[in-house]
mmCIF file of C-alpha atoms and ligand atoms in Angstrom:
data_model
loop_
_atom_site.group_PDB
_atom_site.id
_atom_site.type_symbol
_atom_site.label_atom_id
_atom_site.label_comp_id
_atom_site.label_asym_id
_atom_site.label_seq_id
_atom_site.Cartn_x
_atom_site.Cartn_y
_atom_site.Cartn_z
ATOM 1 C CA UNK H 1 212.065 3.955 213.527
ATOM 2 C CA UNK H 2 213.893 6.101 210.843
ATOM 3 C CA UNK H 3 214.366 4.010 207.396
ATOM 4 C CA UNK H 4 217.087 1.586 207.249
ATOM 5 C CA UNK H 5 218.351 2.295 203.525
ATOM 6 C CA UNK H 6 221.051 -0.400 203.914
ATOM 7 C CA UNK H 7 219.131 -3.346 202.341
ATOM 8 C CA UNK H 8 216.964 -1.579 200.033
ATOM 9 C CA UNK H 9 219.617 0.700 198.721
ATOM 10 C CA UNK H 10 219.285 -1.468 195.209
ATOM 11 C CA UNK H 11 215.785 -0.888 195.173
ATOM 12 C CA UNK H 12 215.694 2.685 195.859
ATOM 13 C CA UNK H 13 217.543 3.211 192.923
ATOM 14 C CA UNK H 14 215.260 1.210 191.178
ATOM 15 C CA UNK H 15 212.283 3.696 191.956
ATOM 16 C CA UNK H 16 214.556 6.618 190.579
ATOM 17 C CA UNK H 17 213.523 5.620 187.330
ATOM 18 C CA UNK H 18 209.566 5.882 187.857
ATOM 19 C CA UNK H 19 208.344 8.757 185.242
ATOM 20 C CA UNK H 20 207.595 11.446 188.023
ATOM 21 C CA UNK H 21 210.861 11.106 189.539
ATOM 22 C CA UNK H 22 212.305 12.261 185.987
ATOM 23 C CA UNK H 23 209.712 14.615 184.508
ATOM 24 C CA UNK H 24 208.401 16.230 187.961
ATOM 25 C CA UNK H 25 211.212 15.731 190.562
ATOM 26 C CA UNK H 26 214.127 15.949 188.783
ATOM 27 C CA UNK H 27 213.364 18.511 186.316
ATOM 28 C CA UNK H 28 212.207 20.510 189.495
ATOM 29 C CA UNK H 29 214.895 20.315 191.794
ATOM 30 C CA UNK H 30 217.657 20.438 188.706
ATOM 31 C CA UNK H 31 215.995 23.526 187.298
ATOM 32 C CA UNK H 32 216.029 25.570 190.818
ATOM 33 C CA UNK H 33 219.690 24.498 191.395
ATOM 34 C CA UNK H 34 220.489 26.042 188.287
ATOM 35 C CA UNK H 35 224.032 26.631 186.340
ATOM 36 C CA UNK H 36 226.574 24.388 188.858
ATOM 37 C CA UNK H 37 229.311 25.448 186.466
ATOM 38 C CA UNK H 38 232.711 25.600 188.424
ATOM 39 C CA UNK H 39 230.931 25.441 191.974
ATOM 40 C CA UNK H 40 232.033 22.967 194.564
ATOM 41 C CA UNK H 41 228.647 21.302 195.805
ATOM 42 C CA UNK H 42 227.678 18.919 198.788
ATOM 43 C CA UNK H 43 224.906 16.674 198.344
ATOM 44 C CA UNK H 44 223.638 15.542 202.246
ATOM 45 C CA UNK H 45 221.888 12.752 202.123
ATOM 46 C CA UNK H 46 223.143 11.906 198.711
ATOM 47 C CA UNK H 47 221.858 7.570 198.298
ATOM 48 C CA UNK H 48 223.790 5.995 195.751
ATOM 49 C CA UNK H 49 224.222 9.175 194.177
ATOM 50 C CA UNK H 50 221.634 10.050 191.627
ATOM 51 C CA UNK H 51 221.763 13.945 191.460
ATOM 52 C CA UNK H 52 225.539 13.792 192.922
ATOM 53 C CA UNK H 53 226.285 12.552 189.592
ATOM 54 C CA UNK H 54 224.275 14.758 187.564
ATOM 55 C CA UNK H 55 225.534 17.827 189.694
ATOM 56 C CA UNK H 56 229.019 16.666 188.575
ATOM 57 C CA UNK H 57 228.220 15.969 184.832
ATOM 58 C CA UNK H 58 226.491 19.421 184.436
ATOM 59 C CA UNK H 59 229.685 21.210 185.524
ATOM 60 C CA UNK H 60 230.408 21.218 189.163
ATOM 61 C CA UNK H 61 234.350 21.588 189.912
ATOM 62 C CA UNK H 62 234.403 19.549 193.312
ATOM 63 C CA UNK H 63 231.405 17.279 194.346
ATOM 64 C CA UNK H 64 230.948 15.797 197.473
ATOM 65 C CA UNK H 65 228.468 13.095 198.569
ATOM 66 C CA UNK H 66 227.220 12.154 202.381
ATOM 67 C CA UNK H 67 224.819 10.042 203.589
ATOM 68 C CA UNK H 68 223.599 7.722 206.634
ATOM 69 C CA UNK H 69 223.289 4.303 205.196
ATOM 70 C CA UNK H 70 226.280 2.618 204.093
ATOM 71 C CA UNK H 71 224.734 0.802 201.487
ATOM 72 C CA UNK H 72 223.871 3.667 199.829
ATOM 73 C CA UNK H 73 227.408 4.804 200.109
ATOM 74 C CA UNK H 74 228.632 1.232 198.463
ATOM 75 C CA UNK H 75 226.511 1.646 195.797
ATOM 76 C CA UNK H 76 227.240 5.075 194.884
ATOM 77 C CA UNK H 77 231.082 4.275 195.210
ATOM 78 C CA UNK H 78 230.553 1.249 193.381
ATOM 79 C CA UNK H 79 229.248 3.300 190.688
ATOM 80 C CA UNK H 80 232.168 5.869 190.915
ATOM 81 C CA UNK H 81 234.491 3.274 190.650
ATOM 82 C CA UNK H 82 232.810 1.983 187.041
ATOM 83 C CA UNK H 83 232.550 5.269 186.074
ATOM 84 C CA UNK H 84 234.743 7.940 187.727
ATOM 85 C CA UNK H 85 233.617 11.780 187.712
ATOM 86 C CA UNK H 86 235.712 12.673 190.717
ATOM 87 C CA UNK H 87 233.140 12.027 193.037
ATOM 88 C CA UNK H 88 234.160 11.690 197.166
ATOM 89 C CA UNK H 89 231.525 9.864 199.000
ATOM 90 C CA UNK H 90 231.714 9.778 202.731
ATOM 91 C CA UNK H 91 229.431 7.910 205.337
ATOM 92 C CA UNK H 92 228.402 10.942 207.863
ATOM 93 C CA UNK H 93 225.003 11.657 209.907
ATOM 94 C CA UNK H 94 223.662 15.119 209.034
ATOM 95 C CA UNK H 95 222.553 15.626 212.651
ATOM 96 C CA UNK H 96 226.270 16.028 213.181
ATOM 97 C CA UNK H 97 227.849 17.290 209.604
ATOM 98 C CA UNK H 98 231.236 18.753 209.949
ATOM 99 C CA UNK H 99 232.757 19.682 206.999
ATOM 100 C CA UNK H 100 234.586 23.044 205.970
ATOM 101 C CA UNK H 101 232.685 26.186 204.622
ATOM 102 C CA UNK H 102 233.672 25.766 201.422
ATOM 103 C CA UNK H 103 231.043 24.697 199.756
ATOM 104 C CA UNK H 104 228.998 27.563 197.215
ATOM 105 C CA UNK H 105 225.956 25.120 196.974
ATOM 106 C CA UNK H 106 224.568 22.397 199.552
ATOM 107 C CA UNK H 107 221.874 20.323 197.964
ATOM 108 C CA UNK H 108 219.642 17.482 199.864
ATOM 109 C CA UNK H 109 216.903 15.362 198.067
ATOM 110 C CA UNK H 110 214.741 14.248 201.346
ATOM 111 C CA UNK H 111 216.807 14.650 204.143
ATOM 112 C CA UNK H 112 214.790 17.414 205.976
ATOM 113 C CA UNK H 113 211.810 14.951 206.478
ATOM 114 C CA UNK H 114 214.154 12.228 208.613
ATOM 115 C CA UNK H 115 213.852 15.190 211.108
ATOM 116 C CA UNK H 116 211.903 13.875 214.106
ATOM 117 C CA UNK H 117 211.335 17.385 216.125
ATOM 118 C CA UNK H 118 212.162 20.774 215.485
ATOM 119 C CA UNK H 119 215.827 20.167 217.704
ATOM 120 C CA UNK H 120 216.795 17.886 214.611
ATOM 121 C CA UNK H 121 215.741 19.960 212.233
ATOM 122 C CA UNK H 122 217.793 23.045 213.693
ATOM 123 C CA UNK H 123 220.640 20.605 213.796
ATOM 124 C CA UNK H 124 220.550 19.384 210.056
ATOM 125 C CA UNK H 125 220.132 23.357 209.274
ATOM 126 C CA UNK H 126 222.942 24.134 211.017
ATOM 127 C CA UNK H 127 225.512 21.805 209.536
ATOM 128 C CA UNK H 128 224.424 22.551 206.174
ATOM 129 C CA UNK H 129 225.077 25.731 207.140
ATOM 130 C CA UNK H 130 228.539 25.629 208.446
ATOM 131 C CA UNK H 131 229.321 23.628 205.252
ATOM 132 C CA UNK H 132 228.444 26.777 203.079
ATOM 133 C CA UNK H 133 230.853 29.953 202.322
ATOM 134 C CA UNK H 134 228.525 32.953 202.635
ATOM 135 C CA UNK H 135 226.329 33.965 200.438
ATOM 136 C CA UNK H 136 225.999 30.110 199.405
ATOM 137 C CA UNK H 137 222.670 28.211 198.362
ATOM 138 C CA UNK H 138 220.880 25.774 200.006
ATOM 139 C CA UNK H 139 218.293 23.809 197.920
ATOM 140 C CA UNK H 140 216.487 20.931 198.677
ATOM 141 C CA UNK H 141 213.271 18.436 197.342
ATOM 142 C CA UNK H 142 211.616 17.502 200.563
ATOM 143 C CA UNK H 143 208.265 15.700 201.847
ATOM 144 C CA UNK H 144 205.586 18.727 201.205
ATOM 145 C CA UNK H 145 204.944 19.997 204.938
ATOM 146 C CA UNK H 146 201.727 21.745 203.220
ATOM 147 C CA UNK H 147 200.064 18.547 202.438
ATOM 148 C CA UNK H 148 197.174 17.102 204.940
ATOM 149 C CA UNK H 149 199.129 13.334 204.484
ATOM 150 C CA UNK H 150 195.979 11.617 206.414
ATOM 151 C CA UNK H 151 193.350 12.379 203.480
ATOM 152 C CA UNK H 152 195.741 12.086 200.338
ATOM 153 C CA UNK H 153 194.309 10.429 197.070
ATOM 154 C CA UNK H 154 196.051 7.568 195.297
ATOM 155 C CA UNK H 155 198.831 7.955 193.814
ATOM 156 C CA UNK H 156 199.253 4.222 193.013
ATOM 157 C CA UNK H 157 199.425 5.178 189.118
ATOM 158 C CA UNK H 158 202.580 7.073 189.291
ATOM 159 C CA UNK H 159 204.200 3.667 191.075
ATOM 160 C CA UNK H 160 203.961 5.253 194.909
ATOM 161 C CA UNK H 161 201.335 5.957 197.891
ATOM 162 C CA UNK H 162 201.906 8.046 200.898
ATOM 163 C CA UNK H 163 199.732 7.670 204.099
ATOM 164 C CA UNK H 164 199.813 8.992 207.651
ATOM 165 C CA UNK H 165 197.551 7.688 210.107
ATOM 166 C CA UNK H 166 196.685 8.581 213.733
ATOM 167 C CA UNK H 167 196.872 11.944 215.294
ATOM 168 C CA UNK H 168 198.488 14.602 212.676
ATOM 169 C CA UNK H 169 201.222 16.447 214.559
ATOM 170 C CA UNK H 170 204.470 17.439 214.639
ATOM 171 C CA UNK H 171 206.729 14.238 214.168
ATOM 172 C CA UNK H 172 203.890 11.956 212.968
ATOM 173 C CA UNK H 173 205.114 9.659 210.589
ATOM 174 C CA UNK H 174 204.218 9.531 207.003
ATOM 175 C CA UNK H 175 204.866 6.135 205.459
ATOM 176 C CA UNK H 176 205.467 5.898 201.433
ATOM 177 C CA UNK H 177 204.920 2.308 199.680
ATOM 178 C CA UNK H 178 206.714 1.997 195.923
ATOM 179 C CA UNK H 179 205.621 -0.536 193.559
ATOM 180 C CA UNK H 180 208.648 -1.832 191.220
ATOM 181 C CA UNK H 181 206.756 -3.952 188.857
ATOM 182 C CA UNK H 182 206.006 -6.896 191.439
ATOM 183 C CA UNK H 183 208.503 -5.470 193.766
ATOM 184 C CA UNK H 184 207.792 -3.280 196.788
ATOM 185 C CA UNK H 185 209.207 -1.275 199.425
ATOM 186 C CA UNK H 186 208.570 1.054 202.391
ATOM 187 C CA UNK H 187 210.072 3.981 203.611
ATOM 188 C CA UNK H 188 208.842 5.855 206.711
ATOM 189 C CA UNK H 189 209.777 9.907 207.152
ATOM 190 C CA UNK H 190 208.286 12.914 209.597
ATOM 191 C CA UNK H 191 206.386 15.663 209.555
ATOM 192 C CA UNK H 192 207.315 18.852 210.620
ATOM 193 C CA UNK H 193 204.965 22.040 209.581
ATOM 194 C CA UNK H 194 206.551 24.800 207.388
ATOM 195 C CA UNK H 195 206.988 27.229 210.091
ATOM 196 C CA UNK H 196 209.333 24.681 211.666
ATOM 197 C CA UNK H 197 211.532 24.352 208.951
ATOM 198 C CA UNK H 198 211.691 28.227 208.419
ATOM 199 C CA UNK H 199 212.331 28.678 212.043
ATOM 200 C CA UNK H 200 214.948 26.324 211.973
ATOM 201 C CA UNK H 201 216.249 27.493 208.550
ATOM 202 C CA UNK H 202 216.220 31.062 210.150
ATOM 203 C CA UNK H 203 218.244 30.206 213.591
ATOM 204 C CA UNK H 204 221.249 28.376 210.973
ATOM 205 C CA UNK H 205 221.677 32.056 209.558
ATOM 206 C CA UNK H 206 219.423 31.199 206.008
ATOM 207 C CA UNK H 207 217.605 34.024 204.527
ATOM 208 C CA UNK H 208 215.346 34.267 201.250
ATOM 209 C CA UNK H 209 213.678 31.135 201.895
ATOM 210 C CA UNK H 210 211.460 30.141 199.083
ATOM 211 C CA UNK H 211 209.408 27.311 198.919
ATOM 212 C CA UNK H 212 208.475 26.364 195.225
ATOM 213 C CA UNK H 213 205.983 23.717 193.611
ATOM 214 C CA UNK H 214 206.458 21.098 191.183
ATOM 215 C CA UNK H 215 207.231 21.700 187.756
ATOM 216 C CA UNK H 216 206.486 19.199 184.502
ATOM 217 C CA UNK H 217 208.953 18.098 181.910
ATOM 218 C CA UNK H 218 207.817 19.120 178.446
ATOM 219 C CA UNK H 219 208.770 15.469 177.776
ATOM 220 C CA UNK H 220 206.248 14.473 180.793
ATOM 221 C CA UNK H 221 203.699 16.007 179.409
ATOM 222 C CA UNK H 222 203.937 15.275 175.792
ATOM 223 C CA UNK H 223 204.483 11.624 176.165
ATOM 224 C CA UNK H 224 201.663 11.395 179.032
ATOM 225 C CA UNK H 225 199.544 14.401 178.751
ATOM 226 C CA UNK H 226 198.188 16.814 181.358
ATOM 227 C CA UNK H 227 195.495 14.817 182.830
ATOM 228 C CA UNK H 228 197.809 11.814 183.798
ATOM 229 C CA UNK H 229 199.953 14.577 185.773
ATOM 230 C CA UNK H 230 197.255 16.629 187.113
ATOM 231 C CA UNK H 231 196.902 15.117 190.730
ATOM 232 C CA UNK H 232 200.329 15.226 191.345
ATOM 233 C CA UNK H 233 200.992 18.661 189.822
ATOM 234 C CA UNK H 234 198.241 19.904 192.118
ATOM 235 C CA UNK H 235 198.430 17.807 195.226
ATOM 236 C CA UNK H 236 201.882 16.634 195.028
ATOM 237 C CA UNK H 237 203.435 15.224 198.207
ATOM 238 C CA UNK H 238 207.015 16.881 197.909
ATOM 239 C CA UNK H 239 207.891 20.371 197.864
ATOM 240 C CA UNK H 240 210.992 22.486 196.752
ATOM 241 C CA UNK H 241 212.865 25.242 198.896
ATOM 242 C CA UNK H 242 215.760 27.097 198.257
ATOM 243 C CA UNK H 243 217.572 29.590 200.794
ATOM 244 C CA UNK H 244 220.536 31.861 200.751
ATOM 245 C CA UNK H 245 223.205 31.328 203.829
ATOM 246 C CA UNK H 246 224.030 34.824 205.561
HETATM 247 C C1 SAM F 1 214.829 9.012 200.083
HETATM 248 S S1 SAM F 1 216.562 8.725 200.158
HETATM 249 C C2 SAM F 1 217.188 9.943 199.031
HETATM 250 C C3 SAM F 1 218.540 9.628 198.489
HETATM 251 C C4 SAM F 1 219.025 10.600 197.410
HETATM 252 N N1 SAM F 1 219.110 11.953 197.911
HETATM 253 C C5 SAM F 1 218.121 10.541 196.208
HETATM 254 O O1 SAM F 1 217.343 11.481 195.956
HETATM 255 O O2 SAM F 1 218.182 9.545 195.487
HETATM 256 C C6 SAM F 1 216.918 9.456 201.723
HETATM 257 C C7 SAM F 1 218.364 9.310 202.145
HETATM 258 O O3 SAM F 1 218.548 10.044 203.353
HETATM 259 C C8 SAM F 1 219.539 9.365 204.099
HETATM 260 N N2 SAM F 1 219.482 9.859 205.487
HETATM 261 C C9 SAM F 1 218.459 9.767 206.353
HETATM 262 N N3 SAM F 1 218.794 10.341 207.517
HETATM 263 C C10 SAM F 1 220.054 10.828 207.367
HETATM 264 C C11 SAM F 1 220.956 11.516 208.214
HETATM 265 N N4 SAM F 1 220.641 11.821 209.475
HETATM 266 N N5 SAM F 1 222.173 11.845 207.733
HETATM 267 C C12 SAM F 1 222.526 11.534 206.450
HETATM 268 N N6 SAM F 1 221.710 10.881 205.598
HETATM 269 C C13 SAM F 1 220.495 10.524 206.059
HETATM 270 C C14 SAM F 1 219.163 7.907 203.923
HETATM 271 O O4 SAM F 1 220.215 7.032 204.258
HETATM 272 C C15 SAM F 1 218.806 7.877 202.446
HETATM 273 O O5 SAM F 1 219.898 7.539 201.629
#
């Protein structure tokens, strides 16, 4: 069954502040989106709201957030209503996004991987792509489709572990466990190979797709050093791709 985010929406948001969320996720995806200044942006799949914010802080001129789970919605509302930045948050499914093309920049931090078969994935390509003017950018952070998820090390030290068991095909499910200090949760996601997503990426009208690895903080690896970063920085279960709508 695709996660529930509704009752662990708190804790979610909890695990944003594990060290290789900030120093290898987040400086990743934030570095390939690049200068926002001006641009309107949609985040799909946006949670409570972590990079919607920072999209809108580093200079966007109309942000827009969307996700599944309406707890994740509340929260990220909640959080615009402390502290407004202009924000609109809407509850939508990204199987079935309709919004105008007037967006120069459609970002998604792990929405790809919810994609059960290759007829979801087209679908969630093609609504981000009806949501872009042309020439617009799609970039996302995504589960790593290059990564054999039945033989993966640890990675228990960084506060996570990823496992897939049984036959390793397309839609096989790929659980992740987070540890919060004595606090845990589960989330469960898909796997679809590369050439899926760049079919599917192709037939919405993207070209230029990229796929890039992680990158490390200079703050990452000064306060923890290369050798506490060097299984994730060379088996690291998430990927980054950015793509250029026709
Ligand atoms: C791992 S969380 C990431 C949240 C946020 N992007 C972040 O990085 O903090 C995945 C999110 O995808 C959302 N999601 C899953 N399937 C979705 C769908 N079909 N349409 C919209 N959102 C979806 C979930 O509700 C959840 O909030």
């Amino acid at each position: 069954m695709p996660t529930n985010y509704d009752p662990i929406a708190a804790l979610y948001q909890l695990s944003k502040q594990q060290p290789w969320r900030r120093h290898i996720e987040a400086f990743s995806f934030l570095d390939l989106i690049g200068d926002v200044t001006g641009k309107s942006v949609l985040d799909v799949a946006c949670g409570e709201g972590f990079y919607t914010r920072m999209i809108r802080q580093r200079g966007a001129a109309k942000v827009t957030g969307v996700d599944l789970s309406a707890g994740m919605i509340e929260l990220a509302r909640k959080q615009e209503a402390d502290h407004q930045l202009g924000i609109e948050y809407q509850i939508a499914d990204a199987l079935k996004l309709s919004l105008p093309a007037e967006y120069d920049l459609v970002i998604a931090a792990y929405l790809l991987n919810y994609a059960r078969d290759r007829a979801e994935l087209r679908a969630m390509c093609d609504g981000i792509a009806r949501s872009l003017k042309p020439g617009g950018r799609f970039v996302t952070v995504n589960t790593n489709p290059a990564i054999d998820f039945p033989t993966l090390p640890s990675y228990r030290k960084y506060g996570f572990e990823a496992s897939a068991s049984g036959d390793w095909r397309e839609g096989s499910p790929i659980k992740w466990k987070f540890y919060l200090g004595d606090r845990t949760f589960e989330i469960e996601n898909y796997y679809l190979d590369i050439a899926a997503h760049e079919e599917a990426l192709t037939a919405a009208g993207f070209r230029n797709i990229r796929w890039h690895g992680p990158r490390l903080s200079p703050e990452g690896k000064a306060e923890y050093g290369d050798e506490f970063w060097s299984m994730l920085m060379t088996q690291c279960p998430v990927t980054f791709l950015e793509c250029t709508r026709m």
